[in-house]
């Protein structure tokens, strides 16, 4: 296998959650650019005509859209049943959907904690378990989680988010420990400070924004397209001996 062909995803089907915008959209497009057909799902993804669909179809790949409220377990199981019926083989699962709710810990309500944990951790475990079964049975598959700098750090005013992303790091290793010998690679990507909806409040705060930027060795906030290469790597044969890893895409933040 040549180094170039190792990254080829032709004939593969990838399911990307949180695919409507931001990092998830870029990941979906990156996978399509590498040859994969894509199933996209987000809470508000249009059944047809979305921006991500148009870009992927323009690449000559197929795109099937679904909507699912990942905070609702009944909705999640309904989506899983539907997608498994329509797509019996899913080669790549990208667990990217997530949410963040900011309130100081002393005032952080149960509703914030429960919603963040359900979307960011519980739903991702259920989805990985239910779709991972078939991967384990056939002896091949790639599962990629979106982790966070708060997989490693505690953050400020986001206790639920930090706990959920810490859990994602542990879940990545736990599933890998069981499934690596069965031909299934489970890994994660940890974004640094990226210009997306989730960081809008930080970027709008001139003091906090400057504090963050001054610590990033790369000298800039990341952008969604920075995740195309990493997700293709972890979804392809190029990463066949990579198991249980969390790949930092942070402009050098964690090395500072």
PDB file of C-alpha atoms in Angstrom:
ATOM      1  CA  UNK A   1       0.000   0.000   0.000  1.00  0.00           C
ATOM      2  CA  UNK A   2       1.406   3.383  -1.006  1.00  0.00           C
ATOM      3  CA  UNK A   3       1.307   6.250   1.459  1.00  0.00           C
ATOM      4  CA  UNK A   4      -1.183   8.091  -0.758  1.00  0.00           C
ATOM      5  CA  UNK A   5      -3.567   5.161  -1.148  1.00  0.00           C
ATOM      6  CA  UNK A   6      -3.566   4.605   2.609  1.00  0.00           C
ATOM      7  CA  UNK A   7      -5.642   7.786   2.941  1.00  0.00           C
ATOM      8  CA  UNK A   8      -8.149   6.817   0.221  1.00  0.00           C
ATOM      9  CA  UNK A   9     -11.695   6.386   1.566  1.00  0.00           C
ATOM     10  CA  UNK A  10     -13.336   5.348  -1.707  1.00  0.00           C
ATOM     11  CA  UNK A  11     -16.133   2.862  -1.119  1.00  0.00           C
ATOM     12  CA  UNK A  12     -16.461   3.787   2.553  1.00  0.00           C
ATOM     13  CA  UNK A  13     -19.528   5.225   4.279  1.00  0.00           C
ATOM     14  CA  UNK A  14     -19.047   7.700   7.098  1.00  0.00           C
ATOM     15  CA  UNK A  15     -21.623   8.902   9.618  1.00  0.00           C
ATOM     16  CA  UNK A  16     -20.834  12.337  11.044  1.00  0.00           C
ATOM     17  CA  UNK A  17     -22.858  13.793  13.900  1.00  0.00           C
ATOM     18  CA  UNK A  18     -23.051  17.559  14.285  1.00  0.00           C
ATOM     19  CA  UNK A  19     -22.454  17.806  10.539  1.00  0.00           C
ATOM     20  CA  UNK A  20     -24.457  20.952   9.834  1.00  0.00           C
ATOM     21  CA  UNK A  21     -21.769  23.513  10.597  1.00  0.00           C
ATOM     22  CA  UNK A  22     -18.383  24.195  12.093  1.00  0.00           C
ATOM     23  CA  UNK A  23     -15.935  21.382  12.737  1.00  0.00           C
ATOM     24  CA  UNK A  24     -18.489  18.666  11.942  1.00  0.00           C
ATOM     25  CA  UNK A  25     -19.262  20.152   8.552  1.00  0.00           C
ATOM     26  CA  UNK A  26     -15.576  20.445   7.715  1.00  0.00           C
ATOM     27  CA  UNK A  27     -14.965  16.852   8.802  1.00  0.00           C
ATOM     28  CA  UNK A  28     -17.831  15.605   6.642  1.00  0.00           C
ATOM     29  CA  UNK A  29     -16.497  17.493   3.623  1.00  0.00           C
ATOM     30  CA  UNK A  30     -12.948  16.301   4.284  1.00  0.00           C
ATOM     31  CA  UNK A  31     -14.088  12.679   4.367  1.00  0.00           C
ATOM     32  CA  UNK A  32     -15.983  13.183   1.111  1.00  0.00           C
ATOM     33  CA  UNK A  33     -12.912  14.780  -0.475  1.00  0.00           C
ATOM     34  CA  UNK A  34     -11.045  11.576   0.428  1.00  0.00           C
ATOM     35  CA  UNK A  35     -13.707   9.493  -1.335  1.00  0.00           C
ATOM     36  CA  UNK A  36     -16.258   8.568   1.344  1.00  0.00           C
ATOM     37  CA  UNK A  37     -20.010   8.797   1.033  1.00  0.00           C
ATOM     38  CA  UNK A  38     -21.465  10.655   4.007  1.00  0.00           C
ATOM     39  CA  UNK A  39     -24.421  10.362   6.339  1.00  0.00           C
ATOM     40  CA  UNK A  40     -24.917  13.619   8.209  1.00  0.00           C
ATOM     41  CA  UNK A  41     -26.974  14.156  11.331  1.00  0.00           C
ATOM     42  CA  UNK A  42     -27.598  17.206  13.488  1.00  0.00           C
ATOM     43  CA  UNK A  43     -30.438  18.457  15.630  1.00  0.00           C
ATOM     44  CA  UNK A  44     -31.580  20.898  12.940  1.00  0.00           C
ATOM     45  CA  UNK A  45     -30.077  19.494   9.731  1.00  0.00           C
ATOM     46  CA  UNK A  46     -32.346  20.053   6.729  1.00  0.00           C
ATOM     47  CA  UNK A  47     -33.655  16.910   5.016  1.00  0.00           C
ATOM     48  CA  UNK A  48     -32.356  18.290   1.735  1.00  0.00           C
ATOM     49  CA  UNK A  49     -30.627  21.381   0.416  1.00  0.00           C
ATOM     50  CA  UNK A  50     -28.232  22.039   3.305  1.00  0.00           C
ATOM     51  CA  UNK A  51     -24.918  23.700   2.695  1.00  0.00           C
ATOM     52  CA  UNK A  52     -22.964  20.596   3.681  1.00  0.00           C
ATOM     53  CA  UNK A  53     -25.036  18.460   1.321  1.00  0.00           C
ATOM     54  CA  UNK A  54     -24.411  20.791  -1.609  1.00  0.00           C
ATOM     55  CA  UNK A  55     -20.654  20.761  -1.068  1.00  0.00           C
ATOM     56  CA  UNK A  56     -20.457  16.987  -0.724  1.00  0.00           C
ATOM     57  CA  UNK A  57     -22.671  16.253  -3.724  1.00  0.00           C
ATOM     58  CA  UNK A  58     -20.536  18.671  -5.763  1.00  0.00           C
ATOM     59  CA  UNK A  59     -17.590  16.392  -4.994  1.00  0.00           C
ATOM     60  CA  UNK A  60     -19.421  13.461  -6.594  1.00  0.00           C
ATOM     61  CA  UNK A  61     -20.200  11.746  -3.296  1.00  0.00           C
ATOM     62  CA  UNK A  62     -23.592  10.897  -1.808  1.00  0.00           C
ATOM     63  CA  UNK A  63     -25.015  12.635   1.239  1.00  0.00           C
ATOM     64  CA  UNK A  64     -27.950  11.439   3.330  1.00  0.00           C
ATOM     65  CA  UNK A  65     -29.308  13.817   5.942  1.00  0.00           C
ATOM     66  CA  UNK A  66     -31.004  13.064   9.250  1.00  0.00           C
ATOM     67  CA  UNK A  67     -32.062  15.143  12.221  1.00  0.00           C
ATOM     68  CA  UNK A  68     -31.843  13.908  15.798  1.00  0.00           C
ATOM     69  CA  UNK A  69     -32.120  15.534  19.217  1.00  0.00           C
ATOM     70  CA  UNK A  70     -29.193  13.890  21.010  1.00  0.00           C
ATOM     71  CA  UNK A  71     -30.478  15.132  24.362  1.00  0.00           C
ATOM     72  CA  UNK A  72     -33.531  12.870  23.987  1.00  0.00           C
ATOM     73  CA  UNK A  73     -32.850   9.139  24.350  1.00  0.00           C
ATOM     74  CA  UNK A  74     -36.026   8.134  22.498  1.00  0.00           C
ATOM     75  CA  UNK A  75     -35.076  10.333  19.558  1.00  0.00           C
ATOM     76  CA  UNK A  76     -31.579   8.839  19.556  1.00  0.00           C
ATOM     77  CA  UNK A  77     -32.793   5.243  19.430  1.00  0.00           C
ATOM     78  CA  UNK A  78     -35.276   6.153  16.706  1.00  0.00           C
ATOM     79  CA  UNK A  79     -32.451   7.624  14.641  1.00  0.00           C
ATOM     80  CA  UNK A  80     -30.263   4.559  15.202  1.00  0.00           C
ATOM     81  CA  UNK A  81     -33.016   2.203  14.017  1.00  0.00           C
ATOM     82  CA  UNK A  82     -33.654   4.342  10.942  1.00  0.00           C
ATOM     83  CA  UNK A  83     -30.029   4.760   9.922  1.00  0.00           C
ATOM     84  CA  UNK A  84     -29.207   1.081  10.425  1.00  0.00           C
ATOM     85  CA  UNK A  85     -32.113   0.130   8.179  1.00  0.00           C
ATOM     86  CA  UNK A  86     -31.121   2.582   5.466  1.00  0.00           C
ATOM     87  CA  UNK A  87     -27.377   1.975   5.757  1.00  0.00           C
ATOM     88  CA  UNK A  88     -26.559  -1.591   6.814  1.00  0.00           C
ATOM     89  CA  UNK A  89     -22.811  -0.920   6.657  1.00  0.00           C
ATOM     90  CA  UNK A  90     -21.247   2.138   8.263  1.00  0.00           C
ATOM     91  CA  UNK A  91     -17.463   2.064   8.088  1.00  0.00           C
ATOM     92  CA  UNK A  92     -16.653   5.285   9.915  1.00  0.00           C
ATOM     93  CA  UNK A  93     -18.451   6.915  12.850  1.00  0.00           C
ATOM     94  CA  UNK A  94     -17.502  10.475  13.795  1.00  0.00           C
ATOM     95  CA  UNK A  95     -19.048  11.410  17.145  1.00  0.00           C
ATOM     96  CA  UNK A  96     -18.803  15.168  16.847  1.00  0.00           C
ATOM     97  CA  UNK A  97     -22.175  16.522  18.052  1.00  0.00           C
ATOM     98  CA  UNK A  98     -21.871  18.491  21.259  1.00  0.00           C
ATOM     99  CA  UNK A  99     -23.169  21.379  23.297  1.00  0.00           C
ATOM    100  CA  UNK A 100     -21.833  23.744  25.948  1.00  0.00           C
ATOM    101  CA  UNK A 101     -23.674  25.707  28.640  1.00  0.00           C
ATOM    102  CA  UNK A 102     -21.774  28.308  30.666  1.00  0.00           C
ATOM    103  CA  UNK A 103     -22.598  29.084  34.290  1.00  0.00           C
ATOM    104  CA  UNK A 104     -20.335  29.229  37.361  1.00  0.00           C
ATOM    105  CA  UNK A 105     -20.295  25.921  39.202  1.00  0.00           C
ATOM    106  CA  UNK A 106     -22.093  27.248  42.287  1.00  0.00           C
ATOM    107  CA  UNK A 107     -25.056  28.274  40.122  1.00  0.00           C
ATOM    108  CA  UNK A 108     -24.829  25.486  37.524  1.00  0.00           C
ATOM    109  CA  UNK A 109     -28.351  23.990  37.414  1.00  0.00           C
ATOM    110  CA  UNK A 110     -29.214  20.320  37.096  1.00  0.00           C
ATOM    111  CA  UNK A 111     -30.813  21.018  33.732  1.00  0.00           C
ATOM    112  CA  UNK A 112     -27.523  22.336  32.297  1.00  0.00           C
ATOM    113  CA  UNK A 113     -25.524  19.431  33.673  1.00  0.00           C
ATOM    114  CA  UNK A 114     -27.998  16.800  32.482  1.00  0.00           C
ATOM    115  CA  UNK A 115     -28.351  18.210  28.969  1.00  0.00           C
ATOM    116  CA  UNK A 116     -24.613  18.565  28.402  1.00  0.00           C
ATOM    117  CA  UNK A 117     -23.851  15.090  29.697  1.00  0.00           C
ATOM    118  CA  UNK A 118     -26.635  13.542  27.627  1.00  0.00           C
ATOM    119  CA  UNK A 119     -25.520  15.155  24.368  1.00  0.00           C
ATOM    120  CA  UNK A 120     -21.757  15.071  24.850  1.00  0.00           C
ATOM    121  CA  UNK A 121     -21.251  11.708  26.537  1.00  0.00           C
ATOM    122  CA  UNK A 122     -24.301   9.485  26.980  1.00  0.00           C
ATOM    123  CA  UNK A 123     -25.574   9.742  23.405  1.00  0.00           C
ATOM    124  CA  UNK A 124     -22.084   9.201  22.051  1.00  0.00           C
ATOM    125  CA  UNK A 125     -21.658   6.004  24.041  1.00  0.00           C
ATOM    126  CA  UNK A 126     -25.038   4.669  22.909  1.00  0.00           C
ATOM    127  CA  UNK A 127     -24.322   5.503  19.274  1.00  0.00           C
ATOM    128  CA  UNK A 128     -20.860   3.937  19.426  1.00  0.00           C
ATOM    129  CA  UNK A 129     -22.178   0.808  21.102  1.00  0.00           C
ATOM    130  CA  UNK A 130     -25.055   0.313  18.695  1.00  0.00           C
ATOM    131  CA  UNK A 131     -23.088   0.992  15.494  1.00  0.00           C
ATOM    132  CA  UNK A 132     -19.856  -0.457  16.859  1.00  0.00           C
ATOM    133  CA  UNK A 133     -21.450  -3.882  17.261  1.00  0.00           C
ATOM    134  CA  UNK A 134     -21.485  -4.426  13.511  1.00  0.00           C
ATOM    135  CA  UNK A 135     -17.915  -3.162  13.184  1.00  0.00           C
ATOM    136  CA  UNK A 136     -16.745  -5.643  15.805  1.00  0.00           C
ATOM    137  CA  UNK A 137     -18.658  -8.477  14.142  1.00  0.00           C
ATOM    138  CA  UNK A 138     -17.102  -7.882  10.715  1.00  0.00           C
ATOM    139  CA  UNK A 139     -13.672  -7.033  12.105  1.00  0.00           C
ATOM    140  CA  UNK A 140     -13.257  -3.507  10.772  1.00  0.00           C
ATOM    141  CA  UNK A 141     -14.327   0.033  11.493  1.00  0.00           C
ATOM    142  CA  UNK A 142     -13.219   3.460  12.634  1.00  0.00           C
ATOM    143  CA  UNK A 143     -14.767   5.440  15.488  1.00  0.00           C
ATOM    144  CA  UNK A 144     -13.602   9.008  16.088  1.00  0.00           C
ATOM    145  CA  UNK A 145     -14.743  11.204  18.970  1.00  0.00           C
ATOM    146  CA  UNK A 146     -14.420  14.961  19.204  1.00  0.00           C
ATOM    147  CA  UNK A 147     -12.752  15.578  22.546  1.00  0.00           C
ATOM    148  CA  UNK A 148     -11.525  18.972  23.788  1.00  0.00           C
ATOM    149  CA  UNK A 149      -8.744  20.785  25.586  1.00  0.00           C
ATOM    150  CA  UNK A 150     -11.066  20.221  28.556  1.00  0.00           C
ATOM    151  CA  UNK A 151     -10.418  16.514  28.204  1.00  0.00           C
ATOM    152  CA  UNK A 152      -7.144  17.539  29.893  1.00  0.00           C
ATOM    153  CA  UNK A 153      -8.016  20.802  31.675  1.00  0.00           C
ATOM    154  CA  UNK A 154     -10.875  21.919  33.893  1.00  0.00           C
ATOM    155  CA  UNK A 155     -11.956  25.129  32.219  1.00  0.00           C
ATOM    156  CA  UNK A 156     -13.931  27.935  33.826  1.00  0.00           C
ATOM    157  CA  UNK A 157     -17.745  28.107  34.264  1.00  0.00           C
ATOM    158  CA  UNK A 158     -18.284  24.923  32.214  1.00  0.00           C
ATOM    159  CA  UNK A 159     -18.242  22.073  34.758  1.00  0.00           C
ATOM    160  CA  UNK A 160     -20.639  19.870  32.804  1.00  0.00           C
ATOM    161  CA  UNK A 161     -18.745  20.351  29.558  1.00  0.00           C
ATOM    162  CA  UNK A 162     -15.396  19.621  31.219  1.00  0.00           C
ATOM    163  CA  UNK A 163     -16.768  16.478  32.858  1.00  0.00           C
ATOM    164  CA  UNK A 164     -18.306  15.272  29.609  1.00  0.00           C
ATOM    165  CA  UNK A 165     -15.131  15.824  27.591  1.00  0.00           C
ATOM    166  CA  UNK A 166     -13.012  14.179  30.277  1.00  0.00           C
ATOM    167  CA  UNK A 167     -15.384  11.250  29.951  1.00  0.00           C
ATOM    168  CA  UNK A 168     -14.877  11.181  26.183  1.00  0.00           C
ATOM    169  CA  UNK A 169     -11.148  10.743  26.667  1.00  0.00           C
ATOM    170  CA  UNK A 170     -11.732   7.802  29.001  1.00  0.00           C
ATOM    171  CA  UNK A 171     -14.427   6.307  26.757  1.00  0.00           C
ATOM    172  CA  UNK A 172     -12.052   6.456  23.793  1.00  0.00           C
ATOM    173  CA  UNK A 173      -9.522   4.356  25.684  1.00  0.00           C
ATOM    174  CA  UNK A 174     -12.121   2.019  27.189  1.00  0.00           C
ATOM    175  CA  UNK A 175     -13.634   1.109  23.821  1.00  0.00           C
ATOM    176  CA  UNK A 176     -10.196   0.827  22.263  1.00  0.00           C
ATOM    177  CA  UNK A 177      -9.081  -1.606  24.945  1.00  0.00           C
ATOM    178  CA  UNK A 178     -11.947  -3.928  24.019  1.00  0.00           C
ATOM    179  CA  UNK A 179     -12.130  -3.428  20.262  1.00  0.00           C
ATOM    180  CA  UNK A 180      -8.561  -2.905  19.013  1.00  0.00           C
ATOM    181  CA  UNK A 181      -7.997  -6.653  18.785  1.00  0.00           C
ATOM    182  CA  UNK A 182     -11.247  -6.931  16.813  1.00  0.00           C
ATOM    183  CA  UNK A 183     -10.087  -4.638  14.004  1.00  0.00           C
ATOM    184  CA  UNK A 184     -11.883  -1.491  15.183  1.00  0.00           C
ATOM    185  CA  UNK A 185      -9.892   1.684  15.748  1.00  0.00           C
ATOM    186  CA  UNK A 186     -11.280   4.055  18.378  1.00  0.00           C
ATOM    187  CA  UNK A 187      -9.578   7.424  18.686  1.00  0.00           C
ATOM    188  CA  UNK A 188     -10.384  11.064  19.401  1.00  0.00           C
ATOM    189  CA  UNK A 189      -9.488  14.526  18.158  1.00  0.00           C
ATOM    190  CA  UNK A 190      -9.148  17.309  20.712  1.00  0.00           C
ATOM    191  CA  UNK A 191      -9.685  20.763  19.195  1.00  0.00           C
ATOM    192  CA  UNK A 192      -7.963  23.747  20.694  1.00  0.00           C
ATOM    193  CA  UNK A 193      -9.464  27.213  20.497  1.00  0.00           C
ATOM    194  CA  UNK A 194     -11.342  27.189  17.208  1.00  0.00           C
ATOM    195  CA  UNK A 195     -13.432  29.951  15.653  1.00  0.00           C
ATOM    196  CA  UNK A 196     -16.857  28.259  15.922  1.00  0.00           C
ATOM    197  CA  UNK A 197     -20.225  28.956  17.554  1.00  0.00           C
ATOM    198  CA  UNK A 198     -19.019  27.322  20.786  1.00  0.00           C
ATOM    199  CA  UNK A 199     -16.254  29.901  21.238  1.00  0.00           C
ATOM    200  CA  UNK A 200     -18.166  32.991  20.125  1.00  0.00           C
ATOM    201  CA  UNK A 201     -18.517  34.278  23.700  1.00  0.00           C
ATOM    202  CA  UNK A 202     -14.774  33.951  24.253  1.00  0.00           C
ATOM    203  CA  UNK A 203     -13.874  35.661  20.989  1.00  0.00           C
ATOM    204  CA  UNK A 204     -16.277  38.505  21.751  1.00  0.00           C
ATOM    205  CA  UNK A 205     -14.538  39.146  25.084  1.00  0.00           C
ATOM    206  CA  UNK A 206     -11.500  41.296  24.160  1.00  0.00           C
ATOM    207  CA  UNK A 207      -9.586  40.530  27.365  1.00  0.00           C
ATOM    208  CA  UNK A 208     -10.165  36.761  27.329  1.00  0.00           C
ATOM    209  CA  UNK A 209      -9.627  36.536  23.591  1.00  0.00           C
ATOM    210  CA  UNK A 210      -6.226  38.223  23.863  1.00  0.00           C
ATOM    211  CA  UNK A 211      -5.246  36.001  26.800  1.00  0.00           C
ATOM    212  CA  UNK A 212      -6.038  32.927  24.749  1.00  0.00           C
ATOM    213  CA  UNK A 213      -4.355  34.099  21.563  1.00  0.00           C
ATOM    214  CA  UNK A 214      -1.168  35.079  23.385  1.00  0.00           C
ATOM    215  CA  UNK A 215      -0.740  31.495  24.638  1.00  0.00           C
ATOM    216  CA  UNK A 216      -1.228  29.742  21.276  1.00  0.00           C
ATOM    217  CA  UNK A 217       2.221  29.113  19.756  1.00  0.00           C
ATOM    218  CA  UNK A 218       0.747  29.038  16.250  1.00  0.00           C
ATOM    219  CA  UNK A 219      -0.378  32.627  16.798  1.00  0.00           C
ATOM    220  CA  UNK A 220      -3.970  32.217  15.609  1.00  0.00           C
ATOM    221  CA  UNK A 221      -7.319  30.706  16.449  1.00  0.00           C
ATOM    222  CA  UNK A 222      -7.950  27.482  14.593  1.00  0.00           C
ATOM    223  CA  UNK A 223     -10.556  27.113  11.891  1.00  0.00           C
ATOM    224  CA  UNK A 224     -12.840  24.248  10.941  1.00  0.00           C
ATOM    225  CA  UNK A 225     -10.794  23.237   7.903  1.00  0.00           C
ATOM    226  CA  UNK A 226      -7.880  22.409  10.204  1.00  0.00           C
ATOM    227  CA  UNK A 227      -9.765  19.190  11.025  1.00  0.00           C
ATOM    228  CA  UNK A 228     -10.044  17.753   7.531  1.00  0.00           C
ATOM    229  CA  UNK A 229      -6.595  16.165   7.555  1.00  0.00           C
ATOM    230  CA  UNK A 230      -6.764  14.724  11.079  1.00  0.00           C
ATOM    231  CA  UNK A 231     -10.181  13.131  10.569  1.00  0.00           C
ATOM    232  CA  UNK A 232      -9.165  11.586   7.238  1.00  0.00           C
ATOM    233  CA  UNK A 233      -6.040  10.180   8.888  1.00  0.00           C
ATOM    234  CA  UNK A 234      -7.988   8.567  11.728  1.00  0.00           C
ATOM    235  CA  UNK A 235     -10.701   7.303   9.356  1.00  0.00           C
ATOM    236  CA  UNK A 236      -8.264   5.712   6.916  1.00  0.00           C
ATOM    237  CA  UNK A 237      -5.879   2.763   6.732  1.00  0.00           C
ATOM    238  CA  UNK A 238      -3.060   5.206   7.474  1.00  0.00           C
ATOM    239  CA  UNK A 239      -4.028   4.978  11.165  1.00  0.00           C
ATOM    240  CA  UNK A 240      -4.494   1.218  11.402  1.00  0.00           C
ATOM    241  CA  UNK A 241      -2.022   0.921  14.295  1.00  0.00           C
ATOM    242  CA  UNK A 242      -3.377   3.950  16.161  1.00  0.00           C
ATOM    243  CA  UNK A 243      -5.676   2.933  19.013  1.00  0.00           C
ATOM    244  CA  UNK A 244      -7.023   4.813  22.025  1.00  0.00           C
ATOM    245  CA  UNK A 245      -5.251   8.051  21.133  1.00  0.00           C
ATOM    246  CA  UNK A 246      -6.461  11.619  21.544  1.00  0.00           C
ATOM    247  CA  UNK A 247      -4.922  13.745  18.807  1.00  0.00           C
ATOM    248  CA  UNK A 248      -4.470  17.375  19.803  1.00  0.00           C
ATOM    249  CA  UNK A 249      -5.259  19.914  17.072  1.00  0.00           C
ATOM    250  CA  UNK A 250      -4.619  22.999  19.155  1.00  0.00           C
ATOM    251  CA  UNK A 251      -1.932  25.151  17.564  1.00  0.00           C
ATOM    252  CA  UNK A 252       0.465  23.986  20.270  1.00  0.00           C
ATOM    253  CA  UNK A 253      -1.646  25.111  23.257  1.00  0.00           C
ATOM    254  CA  UNK A 254      -1.083  22.006  25.380  1.00  0.00           C
ATOM    255  CA  UNK A 255       2.666  22.109  24.837  1.00  0.00           C
ATOM    256  CA  UNK A 256       2.965  25.635  26.208  1.00  0.00           C
TER     257      UNK A 256
END
